[in-house]
mmCIF file of C-alpha atoms in Angstrom:
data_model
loop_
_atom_site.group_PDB
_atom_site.id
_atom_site.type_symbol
_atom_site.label_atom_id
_atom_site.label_comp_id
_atom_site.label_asym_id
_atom_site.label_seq_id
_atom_site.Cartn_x
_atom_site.Cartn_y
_atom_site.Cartn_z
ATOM 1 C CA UNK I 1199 0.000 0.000 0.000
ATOM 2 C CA UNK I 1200 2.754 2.576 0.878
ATOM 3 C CA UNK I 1201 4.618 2.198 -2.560
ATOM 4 C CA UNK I 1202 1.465 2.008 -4.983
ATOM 5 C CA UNK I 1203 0.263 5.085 -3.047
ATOM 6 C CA UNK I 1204 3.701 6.752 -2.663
ATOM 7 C CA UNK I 1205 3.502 6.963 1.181
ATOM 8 C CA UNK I 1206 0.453 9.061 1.099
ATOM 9 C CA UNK I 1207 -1.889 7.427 3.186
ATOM 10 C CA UNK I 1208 -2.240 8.579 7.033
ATOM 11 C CA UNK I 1209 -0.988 5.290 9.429
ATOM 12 C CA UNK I 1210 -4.265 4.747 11.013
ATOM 13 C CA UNK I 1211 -5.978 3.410 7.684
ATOM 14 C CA UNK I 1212 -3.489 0.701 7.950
ATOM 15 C CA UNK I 1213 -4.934 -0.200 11.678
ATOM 16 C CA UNK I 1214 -8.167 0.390 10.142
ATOM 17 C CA UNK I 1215 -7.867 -2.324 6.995
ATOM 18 C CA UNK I 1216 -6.197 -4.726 9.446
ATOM 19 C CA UNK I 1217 -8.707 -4.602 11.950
ATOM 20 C CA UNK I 1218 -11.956 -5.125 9.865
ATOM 21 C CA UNK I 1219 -9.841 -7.974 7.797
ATOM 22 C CA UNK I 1220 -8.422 -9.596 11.245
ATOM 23 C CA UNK I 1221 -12.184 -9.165 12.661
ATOM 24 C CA UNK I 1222 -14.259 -10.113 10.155
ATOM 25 C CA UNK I 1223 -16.839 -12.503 11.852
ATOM 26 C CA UNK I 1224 -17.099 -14.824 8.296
ATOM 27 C CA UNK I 1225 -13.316 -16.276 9.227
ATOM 28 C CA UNK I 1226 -15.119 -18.635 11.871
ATOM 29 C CA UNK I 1227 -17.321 -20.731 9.345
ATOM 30 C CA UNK I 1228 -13.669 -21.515 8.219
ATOM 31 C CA UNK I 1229 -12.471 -22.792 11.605
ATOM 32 C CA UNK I 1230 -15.975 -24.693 12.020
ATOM 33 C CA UNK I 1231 -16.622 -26.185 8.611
ATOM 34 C CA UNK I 1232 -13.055 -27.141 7.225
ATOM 35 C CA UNK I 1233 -10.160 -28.141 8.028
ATOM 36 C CA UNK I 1234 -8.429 -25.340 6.325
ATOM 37 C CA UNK I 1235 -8.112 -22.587 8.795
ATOM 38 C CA UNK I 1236 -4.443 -22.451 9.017
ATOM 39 C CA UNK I 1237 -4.498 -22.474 4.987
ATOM 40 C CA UNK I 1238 -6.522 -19.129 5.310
ATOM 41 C CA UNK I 1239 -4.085 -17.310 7.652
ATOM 42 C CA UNK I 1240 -1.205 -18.316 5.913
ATOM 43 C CA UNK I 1241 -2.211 -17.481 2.094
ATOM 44 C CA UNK I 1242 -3.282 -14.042 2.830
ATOM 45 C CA UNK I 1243 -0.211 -13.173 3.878
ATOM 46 C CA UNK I 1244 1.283 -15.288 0.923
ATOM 47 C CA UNK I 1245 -0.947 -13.574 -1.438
ATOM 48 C CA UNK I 1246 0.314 -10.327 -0.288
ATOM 49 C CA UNK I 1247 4.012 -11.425 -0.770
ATOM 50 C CA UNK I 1248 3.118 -12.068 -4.443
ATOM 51 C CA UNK I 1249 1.586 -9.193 -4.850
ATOM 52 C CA UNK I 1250 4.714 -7.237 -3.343
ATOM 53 C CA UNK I 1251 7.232 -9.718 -5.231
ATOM 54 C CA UNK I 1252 5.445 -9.411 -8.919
ATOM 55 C CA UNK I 1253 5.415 -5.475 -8.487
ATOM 56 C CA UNK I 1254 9.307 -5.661 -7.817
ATOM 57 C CA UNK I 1255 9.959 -7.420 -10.813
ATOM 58 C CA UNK I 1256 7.986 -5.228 -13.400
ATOM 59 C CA UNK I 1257 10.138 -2.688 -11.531
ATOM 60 C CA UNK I 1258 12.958 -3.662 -11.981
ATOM 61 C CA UNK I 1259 13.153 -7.150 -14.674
ATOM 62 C CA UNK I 1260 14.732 -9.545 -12.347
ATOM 63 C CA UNK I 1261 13.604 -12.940 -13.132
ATOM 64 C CA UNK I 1262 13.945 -14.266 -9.578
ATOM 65 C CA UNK I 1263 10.878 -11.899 -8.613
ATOM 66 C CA UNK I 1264 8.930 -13.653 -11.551
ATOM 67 C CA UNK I 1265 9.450 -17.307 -10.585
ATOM 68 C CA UNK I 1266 9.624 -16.375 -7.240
ATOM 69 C CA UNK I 1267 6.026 -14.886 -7.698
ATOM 70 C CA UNK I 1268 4.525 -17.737 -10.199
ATOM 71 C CA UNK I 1269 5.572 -20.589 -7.601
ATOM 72 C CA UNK I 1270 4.361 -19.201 -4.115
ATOM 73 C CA UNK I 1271 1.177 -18.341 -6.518
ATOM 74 C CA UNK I 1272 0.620 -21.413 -7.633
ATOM 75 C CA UNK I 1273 1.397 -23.146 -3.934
ATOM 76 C CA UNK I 1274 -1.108 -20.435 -2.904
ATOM 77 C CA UNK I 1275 -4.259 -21.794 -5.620
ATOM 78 C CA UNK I 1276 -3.326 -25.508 -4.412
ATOM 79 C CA UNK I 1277 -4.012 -24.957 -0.911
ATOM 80 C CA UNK I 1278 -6.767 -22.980 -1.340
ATOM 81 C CA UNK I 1279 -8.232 -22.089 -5.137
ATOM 82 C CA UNK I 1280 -11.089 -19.142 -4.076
ATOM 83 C CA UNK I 1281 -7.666 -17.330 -3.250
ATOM 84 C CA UNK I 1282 -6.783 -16.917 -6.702
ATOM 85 C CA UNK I 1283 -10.212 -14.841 -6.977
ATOM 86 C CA UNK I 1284 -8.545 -12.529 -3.294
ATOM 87 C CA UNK I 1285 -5.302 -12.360 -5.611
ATOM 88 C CA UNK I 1286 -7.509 -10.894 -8.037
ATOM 89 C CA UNK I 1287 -9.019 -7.907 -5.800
ATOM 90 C CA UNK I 1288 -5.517 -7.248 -4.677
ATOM 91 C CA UNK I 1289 -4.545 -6.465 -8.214
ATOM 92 C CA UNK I 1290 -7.521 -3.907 -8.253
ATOM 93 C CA UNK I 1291 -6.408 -2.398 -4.701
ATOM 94 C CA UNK I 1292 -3.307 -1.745 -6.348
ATOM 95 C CA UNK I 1293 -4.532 -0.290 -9.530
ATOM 96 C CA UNK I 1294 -7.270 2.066 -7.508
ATOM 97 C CA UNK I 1295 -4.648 3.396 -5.172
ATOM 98 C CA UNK I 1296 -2.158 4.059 -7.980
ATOM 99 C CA UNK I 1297 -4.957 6.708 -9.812
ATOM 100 C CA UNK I 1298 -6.304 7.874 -6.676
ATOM 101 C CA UNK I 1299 -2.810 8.634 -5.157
ATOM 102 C CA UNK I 1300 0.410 9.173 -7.552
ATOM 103 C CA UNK I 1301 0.510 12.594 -9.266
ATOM 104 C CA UNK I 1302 0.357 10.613 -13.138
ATOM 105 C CA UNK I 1303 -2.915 10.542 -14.402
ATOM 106 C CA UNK I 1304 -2.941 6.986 -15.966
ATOM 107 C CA UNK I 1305 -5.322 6.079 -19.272
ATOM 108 C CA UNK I 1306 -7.238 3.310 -19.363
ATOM 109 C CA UNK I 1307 -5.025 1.875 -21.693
ATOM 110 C CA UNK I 1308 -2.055 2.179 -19.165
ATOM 111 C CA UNK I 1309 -4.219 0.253 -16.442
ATOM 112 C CA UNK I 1310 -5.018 -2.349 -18.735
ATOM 113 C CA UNK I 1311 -1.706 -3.353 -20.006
ATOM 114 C CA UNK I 1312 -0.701 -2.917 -16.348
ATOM 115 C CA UNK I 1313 -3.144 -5.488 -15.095
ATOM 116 C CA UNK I 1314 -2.353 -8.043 -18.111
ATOM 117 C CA UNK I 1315 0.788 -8.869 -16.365
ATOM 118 C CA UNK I 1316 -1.151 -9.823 -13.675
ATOM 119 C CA UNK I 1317 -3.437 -12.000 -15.289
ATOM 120 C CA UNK I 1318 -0.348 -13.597 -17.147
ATOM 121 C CA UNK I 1319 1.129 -14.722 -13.951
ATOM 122 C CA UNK I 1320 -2.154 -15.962 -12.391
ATOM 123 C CA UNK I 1321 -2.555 -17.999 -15.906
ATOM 124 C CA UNK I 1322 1.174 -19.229 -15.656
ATOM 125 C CA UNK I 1323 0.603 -20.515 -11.651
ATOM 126 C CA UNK I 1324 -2.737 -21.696 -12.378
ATOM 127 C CA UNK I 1325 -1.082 -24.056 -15.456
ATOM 128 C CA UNK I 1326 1.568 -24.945 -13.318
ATOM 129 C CA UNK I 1327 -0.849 -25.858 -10.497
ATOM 130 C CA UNK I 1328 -3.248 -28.264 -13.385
ATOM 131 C CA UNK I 1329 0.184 -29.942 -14.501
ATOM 132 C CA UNK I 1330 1.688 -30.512 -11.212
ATOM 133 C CA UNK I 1331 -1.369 -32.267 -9.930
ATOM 134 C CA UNK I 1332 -1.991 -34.596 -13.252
ATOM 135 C CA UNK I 1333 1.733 -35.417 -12.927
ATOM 136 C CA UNK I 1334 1.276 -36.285 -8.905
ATOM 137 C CA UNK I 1335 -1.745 -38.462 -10.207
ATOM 138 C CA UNK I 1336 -0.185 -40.629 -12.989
ATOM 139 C CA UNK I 1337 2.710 -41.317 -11.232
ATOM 140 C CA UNK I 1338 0.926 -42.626 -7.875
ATOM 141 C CA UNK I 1339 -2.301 -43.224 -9.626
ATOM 142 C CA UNK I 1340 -4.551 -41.041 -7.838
ATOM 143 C CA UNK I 1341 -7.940 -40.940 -8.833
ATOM 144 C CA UNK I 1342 -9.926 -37.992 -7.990
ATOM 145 C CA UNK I 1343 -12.965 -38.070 -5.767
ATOM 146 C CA UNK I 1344 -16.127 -35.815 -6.080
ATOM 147 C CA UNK I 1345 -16.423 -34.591 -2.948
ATOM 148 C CA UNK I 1346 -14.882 -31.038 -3.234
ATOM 149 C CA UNK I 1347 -16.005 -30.947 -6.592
ATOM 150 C CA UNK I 1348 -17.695 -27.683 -7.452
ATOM 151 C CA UNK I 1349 -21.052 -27.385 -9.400
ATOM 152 C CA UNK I 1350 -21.815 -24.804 -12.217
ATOM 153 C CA UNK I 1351 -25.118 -24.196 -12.776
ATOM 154 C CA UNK I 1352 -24.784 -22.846 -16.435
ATOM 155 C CA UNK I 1353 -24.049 -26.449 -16.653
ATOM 156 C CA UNK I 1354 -27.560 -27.413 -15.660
ATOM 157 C CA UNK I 1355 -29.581 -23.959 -17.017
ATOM 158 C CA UNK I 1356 -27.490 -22.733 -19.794
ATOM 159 C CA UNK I 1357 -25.936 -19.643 -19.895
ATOM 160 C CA UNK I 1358 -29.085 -17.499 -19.443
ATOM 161 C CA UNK I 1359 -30.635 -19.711 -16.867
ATOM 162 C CA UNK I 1360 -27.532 -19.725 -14.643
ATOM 163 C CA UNK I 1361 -27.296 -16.178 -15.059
ATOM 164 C CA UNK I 1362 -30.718 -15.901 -13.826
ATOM 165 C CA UNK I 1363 -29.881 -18.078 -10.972
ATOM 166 C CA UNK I 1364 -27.010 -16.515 -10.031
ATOM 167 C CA UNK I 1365 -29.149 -12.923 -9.554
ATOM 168 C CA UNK I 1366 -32.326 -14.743 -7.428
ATOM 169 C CA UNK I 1367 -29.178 -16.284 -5.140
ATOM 170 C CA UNK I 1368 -27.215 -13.346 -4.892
ATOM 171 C CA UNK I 1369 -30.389 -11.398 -3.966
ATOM 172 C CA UNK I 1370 -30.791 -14.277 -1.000
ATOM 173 C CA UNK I 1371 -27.317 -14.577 -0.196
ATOM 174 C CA UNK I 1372 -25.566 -11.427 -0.204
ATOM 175 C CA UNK I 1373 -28.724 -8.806 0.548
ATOM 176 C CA UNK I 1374 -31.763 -10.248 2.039
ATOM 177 C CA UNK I 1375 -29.500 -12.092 4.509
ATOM 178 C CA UNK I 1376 -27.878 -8.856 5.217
ATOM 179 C CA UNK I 1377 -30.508 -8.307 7.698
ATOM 180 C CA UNK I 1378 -29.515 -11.015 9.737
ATOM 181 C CA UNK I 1379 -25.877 -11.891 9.060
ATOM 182 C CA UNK I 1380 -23.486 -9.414 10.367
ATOM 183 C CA UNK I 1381 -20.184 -10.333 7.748
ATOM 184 C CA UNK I 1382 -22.819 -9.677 4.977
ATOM 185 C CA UNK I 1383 -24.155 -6.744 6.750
ATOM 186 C CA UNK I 1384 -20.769 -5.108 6.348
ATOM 187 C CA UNK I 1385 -20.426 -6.709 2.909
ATOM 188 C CA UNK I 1386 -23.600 -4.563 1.567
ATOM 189 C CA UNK I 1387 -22.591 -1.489 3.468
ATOM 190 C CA UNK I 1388 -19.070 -1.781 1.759
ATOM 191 C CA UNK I 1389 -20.160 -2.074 -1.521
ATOM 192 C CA UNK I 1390 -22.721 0.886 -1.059
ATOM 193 C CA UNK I 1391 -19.413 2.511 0.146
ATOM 194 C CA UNK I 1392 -17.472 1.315 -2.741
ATOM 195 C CA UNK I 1393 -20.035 2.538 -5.464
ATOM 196 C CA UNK I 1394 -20.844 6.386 -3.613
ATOM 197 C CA UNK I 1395 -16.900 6.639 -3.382
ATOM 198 C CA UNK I 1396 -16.840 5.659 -6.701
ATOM 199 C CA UNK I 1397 -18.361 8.230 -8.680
ATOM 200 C CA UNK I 1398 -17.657 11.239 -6.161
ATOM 201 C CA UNK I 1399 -14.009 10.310 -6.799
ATOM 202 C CA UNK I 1400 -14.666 9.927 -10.555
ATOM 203 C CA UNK I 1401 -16.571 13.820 -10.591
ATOM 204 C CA UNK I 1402 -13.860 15.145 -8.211
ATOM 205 C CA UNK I 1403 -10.657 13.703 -10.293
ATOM 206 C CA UNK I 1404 -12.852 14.445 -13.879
ATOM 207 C CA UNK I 1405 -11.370 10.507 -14.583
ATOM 208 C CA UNK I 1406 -14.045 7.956 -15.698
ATOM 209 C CA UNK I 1407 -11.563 5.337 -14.975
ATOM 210 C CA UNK I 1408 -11.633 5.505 -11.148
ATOM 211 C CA UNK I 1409 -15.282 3.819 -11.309
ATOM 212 C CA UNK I 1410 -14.710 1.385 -13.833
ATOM 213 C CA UNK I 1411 -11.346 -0.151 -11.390
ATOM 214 C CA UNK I 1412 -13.918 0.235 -8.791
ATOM 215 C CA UNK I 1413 -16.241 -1.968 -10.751
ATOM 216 C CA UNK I 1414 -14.018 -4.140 -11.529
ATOM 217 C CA UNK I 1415 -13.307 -4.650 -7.875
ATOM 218 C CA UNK I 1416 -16.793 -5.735 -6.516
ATOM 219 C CA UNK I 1417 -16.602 -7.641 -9.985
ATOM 220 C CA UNK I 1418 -13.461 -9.954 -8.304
ATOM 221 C CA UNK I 1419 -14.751 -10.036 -5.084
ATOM 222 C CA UNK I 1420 -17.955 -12.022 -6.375
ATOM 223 C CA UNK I 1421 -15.403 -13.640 -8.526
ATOM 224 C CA UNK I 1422 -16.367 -17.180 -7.320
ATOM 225 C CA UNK I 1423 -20.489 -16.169 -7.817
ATOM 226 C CA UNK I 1424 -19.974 -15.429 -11.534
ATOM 227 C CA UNK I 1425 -17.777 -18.357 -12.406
ATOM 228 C CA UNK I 1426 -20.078 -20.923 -10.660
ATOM 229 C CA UNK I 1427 -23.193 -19.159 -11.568
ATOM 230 C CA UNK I 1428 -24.661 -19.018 -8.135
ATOM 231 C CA UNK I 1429 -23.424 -17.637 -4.860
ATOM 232 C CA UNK I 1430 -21.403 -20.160 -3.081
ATOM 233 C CA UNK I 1431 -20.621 -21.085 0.594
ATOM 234 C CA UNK I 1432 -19.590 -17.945 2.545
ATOM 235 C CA UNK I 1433 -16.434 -20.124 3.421
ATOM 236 C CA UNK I 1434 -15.692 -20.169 0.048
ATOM 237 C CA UNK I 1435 -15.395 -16.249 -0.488
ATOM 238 C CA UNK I 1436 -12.383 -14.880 1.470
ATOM 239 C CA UNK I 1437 -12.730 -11.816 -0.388
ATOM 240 C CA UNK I 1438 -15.290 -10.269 1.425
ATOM 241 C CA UNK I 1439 -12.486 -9.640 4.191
ATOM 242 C CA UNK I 1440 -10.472 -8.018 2.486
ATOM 243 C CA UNK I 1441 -12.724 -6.051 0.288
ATOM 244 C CA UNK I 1442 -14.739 -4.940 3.304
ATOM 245 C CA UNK I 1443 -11.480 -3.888 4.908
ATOM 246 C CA UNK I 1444 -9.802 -2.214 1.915
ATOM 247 C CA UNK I 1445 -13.147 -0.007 1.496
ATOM 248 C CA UNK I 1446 -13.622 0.807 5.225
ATOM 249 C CA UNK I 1447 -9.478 1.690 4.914
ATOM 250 C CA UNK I 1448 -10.302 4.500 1.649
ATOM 251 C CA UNK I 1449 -13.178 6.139 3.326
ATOM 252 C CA UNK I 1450 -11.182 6.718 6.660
ATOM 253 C CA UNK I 1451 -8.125 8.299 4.298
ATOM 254 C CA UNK I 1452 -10.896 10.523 2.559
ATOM 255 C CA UNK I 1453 -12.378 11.614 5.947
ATOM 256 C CA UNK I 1454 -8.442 12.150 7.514
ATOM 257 C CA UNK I 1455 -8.184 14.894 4.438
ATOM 258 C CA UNK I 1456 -11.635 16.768 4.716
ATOM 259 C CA UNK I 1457 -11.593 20.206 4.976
ATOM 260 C CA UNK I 1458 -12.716 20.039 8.435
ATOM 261 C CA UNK I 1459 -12.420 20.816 12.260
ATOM 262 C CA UNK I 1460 -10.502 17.920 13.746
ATOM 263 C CA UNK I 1461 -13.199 16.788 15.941
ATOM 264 C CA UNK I 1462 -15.664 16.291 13.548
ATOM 265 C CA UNK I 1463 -13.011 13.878 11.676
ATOM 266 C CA UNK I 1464 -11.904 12.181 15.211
ATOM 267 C CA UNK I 1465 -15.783 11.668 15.379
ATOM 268 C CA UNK I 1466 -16.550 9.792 12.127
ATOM 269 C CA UNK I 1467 -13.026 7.779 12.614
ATOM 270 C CA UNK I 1468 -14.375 6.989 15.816
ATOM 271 C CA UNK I 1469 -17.308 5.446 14.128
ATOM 272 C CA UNK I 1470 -15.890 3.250 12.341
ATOM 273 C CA UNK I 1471 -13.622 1.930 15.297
ATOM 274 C CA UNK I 1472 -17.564 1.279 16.043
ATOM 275 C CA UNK I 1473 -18.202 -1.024 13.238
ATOM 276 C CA UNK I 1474 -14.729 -2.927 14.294
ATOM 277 C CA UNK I 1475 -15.876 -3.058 17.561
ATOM 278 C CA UNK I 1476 -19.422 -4.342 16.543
ATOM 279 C CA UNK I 1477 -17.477 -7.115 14.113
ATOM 280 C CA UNK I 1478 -15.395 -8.081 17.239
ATOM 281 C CA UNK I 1479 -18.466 -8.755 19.000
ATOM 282 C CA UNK I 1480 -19.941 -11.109 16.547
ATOM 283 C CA UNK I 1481 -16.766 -12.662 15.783
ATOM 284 C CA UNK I 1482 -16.456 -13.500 19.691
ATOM 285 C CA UNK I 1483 -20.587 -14.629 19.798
ATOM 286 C CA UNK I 1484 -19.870 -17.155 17.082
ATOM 287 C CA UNK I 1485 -16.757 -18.738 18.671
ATOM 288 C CA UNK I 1486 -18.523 -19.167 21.480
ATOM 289 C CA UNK I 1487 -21.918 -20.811 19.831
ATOM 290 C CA UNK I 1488 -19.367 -23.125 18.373
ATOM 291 C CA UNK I 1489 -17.614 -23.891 21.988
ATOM 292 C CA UNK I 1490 -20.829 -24.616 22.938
ATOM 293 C CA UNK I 1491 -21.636 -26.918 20.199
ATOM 294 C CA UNK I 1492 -18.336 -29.325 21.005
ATOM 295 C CA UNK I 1493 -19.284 -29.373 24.671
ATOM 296 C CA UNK I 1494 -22.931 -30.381 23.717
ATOM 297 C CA UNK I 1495 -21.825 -33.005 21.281
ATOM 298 C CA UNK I 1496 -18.694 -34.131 23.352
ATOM 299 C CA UNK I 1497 -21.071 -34.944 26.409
ATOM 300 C CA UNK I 1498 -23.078 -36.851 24.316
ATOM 301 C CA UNK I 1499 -20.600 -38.473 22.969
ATOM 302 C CA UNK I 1500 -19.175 -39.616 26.051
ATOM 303 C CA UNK I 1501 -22.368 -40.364 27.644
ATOM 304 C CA UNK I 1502 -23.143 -42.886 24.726
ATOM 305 C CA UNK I 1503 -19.670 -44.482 25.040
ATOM 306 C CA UNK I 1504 -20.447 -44.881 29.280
ATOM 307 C CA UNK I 1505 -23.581 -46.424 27.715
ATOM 308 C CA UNK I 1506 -22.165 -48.939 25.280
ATOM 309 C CA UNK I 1507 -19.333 -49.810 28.288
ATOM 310 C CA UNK I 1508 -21.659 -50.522 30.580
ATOM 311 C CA UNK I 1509 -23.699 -53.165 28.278
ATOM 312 C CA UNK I 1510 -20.754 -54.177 25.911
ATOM 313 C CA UNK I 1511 -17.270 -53.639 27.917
ATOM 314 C CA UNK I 1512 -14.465 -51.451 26.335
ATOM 315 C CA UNK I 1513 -12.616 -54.352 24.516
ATOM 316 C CA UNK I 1514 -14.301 -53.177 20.845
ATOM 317 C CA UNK I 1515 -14.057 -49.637 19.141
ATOM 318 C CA UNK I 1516 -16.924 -46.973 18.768
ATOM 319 C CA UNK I 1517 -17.436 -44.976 15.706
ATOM 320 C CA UNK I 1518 -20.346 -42.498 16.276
ATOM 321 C CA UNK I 1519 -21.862 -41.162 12.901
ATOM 322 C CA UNK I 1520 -24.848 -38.883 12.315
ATOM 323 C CA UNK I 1521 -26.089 -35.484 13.299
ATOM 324 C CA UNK I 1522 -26.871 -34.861 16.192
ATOM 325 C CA UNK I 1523 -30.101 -32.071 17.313
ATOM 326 C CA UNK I 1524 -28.738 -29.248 19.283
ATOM 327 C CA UNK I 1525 -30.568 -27.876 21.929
ATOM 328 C CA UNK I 1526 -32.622 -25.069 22.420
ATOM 329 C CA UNK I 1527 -29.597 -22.984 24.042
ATOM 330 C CA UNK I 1528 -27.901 -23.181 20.507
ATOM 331 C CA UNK I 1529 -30.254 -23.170 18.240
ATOM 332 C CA UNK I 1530 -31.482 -19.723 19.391
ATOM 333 C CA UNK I 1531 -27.979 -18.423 17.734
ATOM 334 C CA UNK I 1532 -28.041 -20.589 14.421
ATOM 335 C CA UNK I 1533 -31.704 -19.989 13.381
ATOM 336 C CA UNK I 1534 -34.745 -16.785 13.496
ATOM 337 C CA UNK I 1535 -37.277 -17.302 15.403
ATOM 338 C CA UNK I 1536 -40.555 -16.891 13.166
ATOM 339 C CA UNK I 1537 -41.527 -13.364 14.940
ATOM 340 C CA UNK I 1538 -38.656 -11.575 14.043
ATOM 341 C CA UNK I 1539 -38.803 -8.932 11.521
ATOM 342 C CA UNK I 1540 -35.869 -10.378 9.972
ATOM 343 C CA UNK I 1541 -37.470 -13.825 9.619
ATOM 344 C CA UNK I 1542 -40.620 -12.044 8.131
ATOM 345 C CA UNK I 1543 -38.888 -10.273 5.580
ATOM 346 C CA UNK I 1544 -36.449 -13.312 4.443
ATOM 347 C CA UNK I 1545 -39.467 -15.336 4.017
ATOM 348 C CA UNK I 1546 -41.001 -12.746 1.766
#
């Protein structure tokens, strides 16, 4: 951020992007529903080391920067593939803070040539990535299973179909559930951000360009929707984090140089410590609703195993399967009870 934006932003947007992306409540459907979660802390700062590497070699043309970039990238896709879609918003962070804060005024043509480089090396790891694993799987004669496999729906609808399906789930996913949800909450109030900051930078700067990079990053950051044609598991889309972050980060920089009295700006920073605050909370609500879900289902574990000792002995194994019912005490968290206005108005 400090070199794409020559040094220009004030130090507390940097507290301010690494809170909200540090905070951000979505990160504990990772730690509950895969096994991936060290995966996701390491490859966003891996990510970011691309990022830094590949912009030091179209600085300077040392091809140690290149490979260096193409093979953490690729490691980066096989561990986790939705981050190829978070490398892709990075690209845009870079390209928006390069227009909105180095004295050149770029053309579009400039931007795009500029961002081809980046797609290049995404397409090079992503190759590298296919051919590594088909190699892997001839040699030791691995045969893929479908478990992880991930379903298009043009593949089912067609292309206008799964278009249309990708709008009614989007609608569900990412704004009726806004209500309710607080990641998606701040999700739709970033990309309100994102599109107002958008054209009042565009009329201030006179530069068309500024809205279509902005567009083009809440294009990335629903990467995963567009490809699949339907919006996928929230665990799937660690670019809300960072998008959500990078957005909060631009408005405090534009409020830090208003033309204002100071405590009018301390008072709208101050707000948005608020909204970190508030993501803390929730972050800290669903760790806990998940604590409370292992104690539930440990104790019934163990009570069934006392159970089966008692009748059977403990000379055999016990492999408990199945889903268990949570109580009432958890249940209140994971589901809307039927008279709350936010239940009413996700059923309609």
């Amino acid at each position: 951020f400090k070199k794409v934006s020559n040094n220009k932003l004030s130090p507390i947007v940097y507290t301010i992007f690494s809170c909200f992306l540090i905070s951000y409540p979505l990160i504990t459907e990772i730690f509950a529903c895969t096994p991936a979660s060290l995966n996701v802390c390491l490859l966003y700062s891996l990510t970011a080391f691309v990022l830094i590497l590949f912009n030091e070699y179209l600085s300077n043309k040392k091809q140690i920067f290149l490979i260096s970039s193409a093979l953490i990238l690729c490691l980066v896709i096989s561990m986790y593939e939705s981050f190829a879609a978070v490398f892709l918003v990075g690209l845009f962070m870079i390209l928006i803070l390069k227009v909105l804060y180095t004295e050149k005024k770029y053309t579009f043509k400039e931007m795009f040539l500029f961002s081809l480089n980046f797609i290049f090396l995404l397409c090079i790891a992503l190759s590298l990535n296919t051919i590594i694993i088909k190699v892997i799987r001839s040699a030791l004669d691995i045969t893929a299973t479908g478990f992880a496999s991930k379903v298009m729906s043009y593949e089912y609808f067609g292309i206008v179909g799964g278009l249309k399906y990708l709008v009614e789930t989007t609608i569900v996913k990412f704004i009726a559930k806004a209500f309710c949800y607080v990641p998606i909450t701040f999700l739709l109030i970033s990309s309100i951000l994102s599109f107002i900051m958008s054209i009042i930078f565009s009329i201030k700067r006179k530069n068309f360009l500024i809205f279509i990079l902005f567009t083009g990053l809440i294009i990335a950051t629903h990467s995963l929707s567009i490809i699949q044609g339907m919006a996928p598991l929230y665990r799937s889309c660690q670019t809300f984090a960072i998008f959500v972050g990078f957005i909060f980060m631009l408005l405090a920089q534009s409020i830090s140089t208003m033309k204002c009295k100071s405590f009018i700006k301390a008072f709208l920073i101050f707000i948005i410590f608020l909204g970190i605050f508030y993501q803390v909370k929730d972050l800290h609500k669903w760790f806990y609703v998940n604590y409370m879900r292992y104690e539930e289902e440990k104790n019934a574990s163990l009570l069934i195993c006392s159970e089966i000792s008692k009748k059977y002995g403990n000379e055999l194994p016990i492999i408990i399967i199945g889903q268990m019912k949570l109580s009432n005490n958890i249940n209140k968290y994971l589901y809307l009870s039927s008279d709350e206005w936010h239940a009413k108005y996700y059923s309609f």
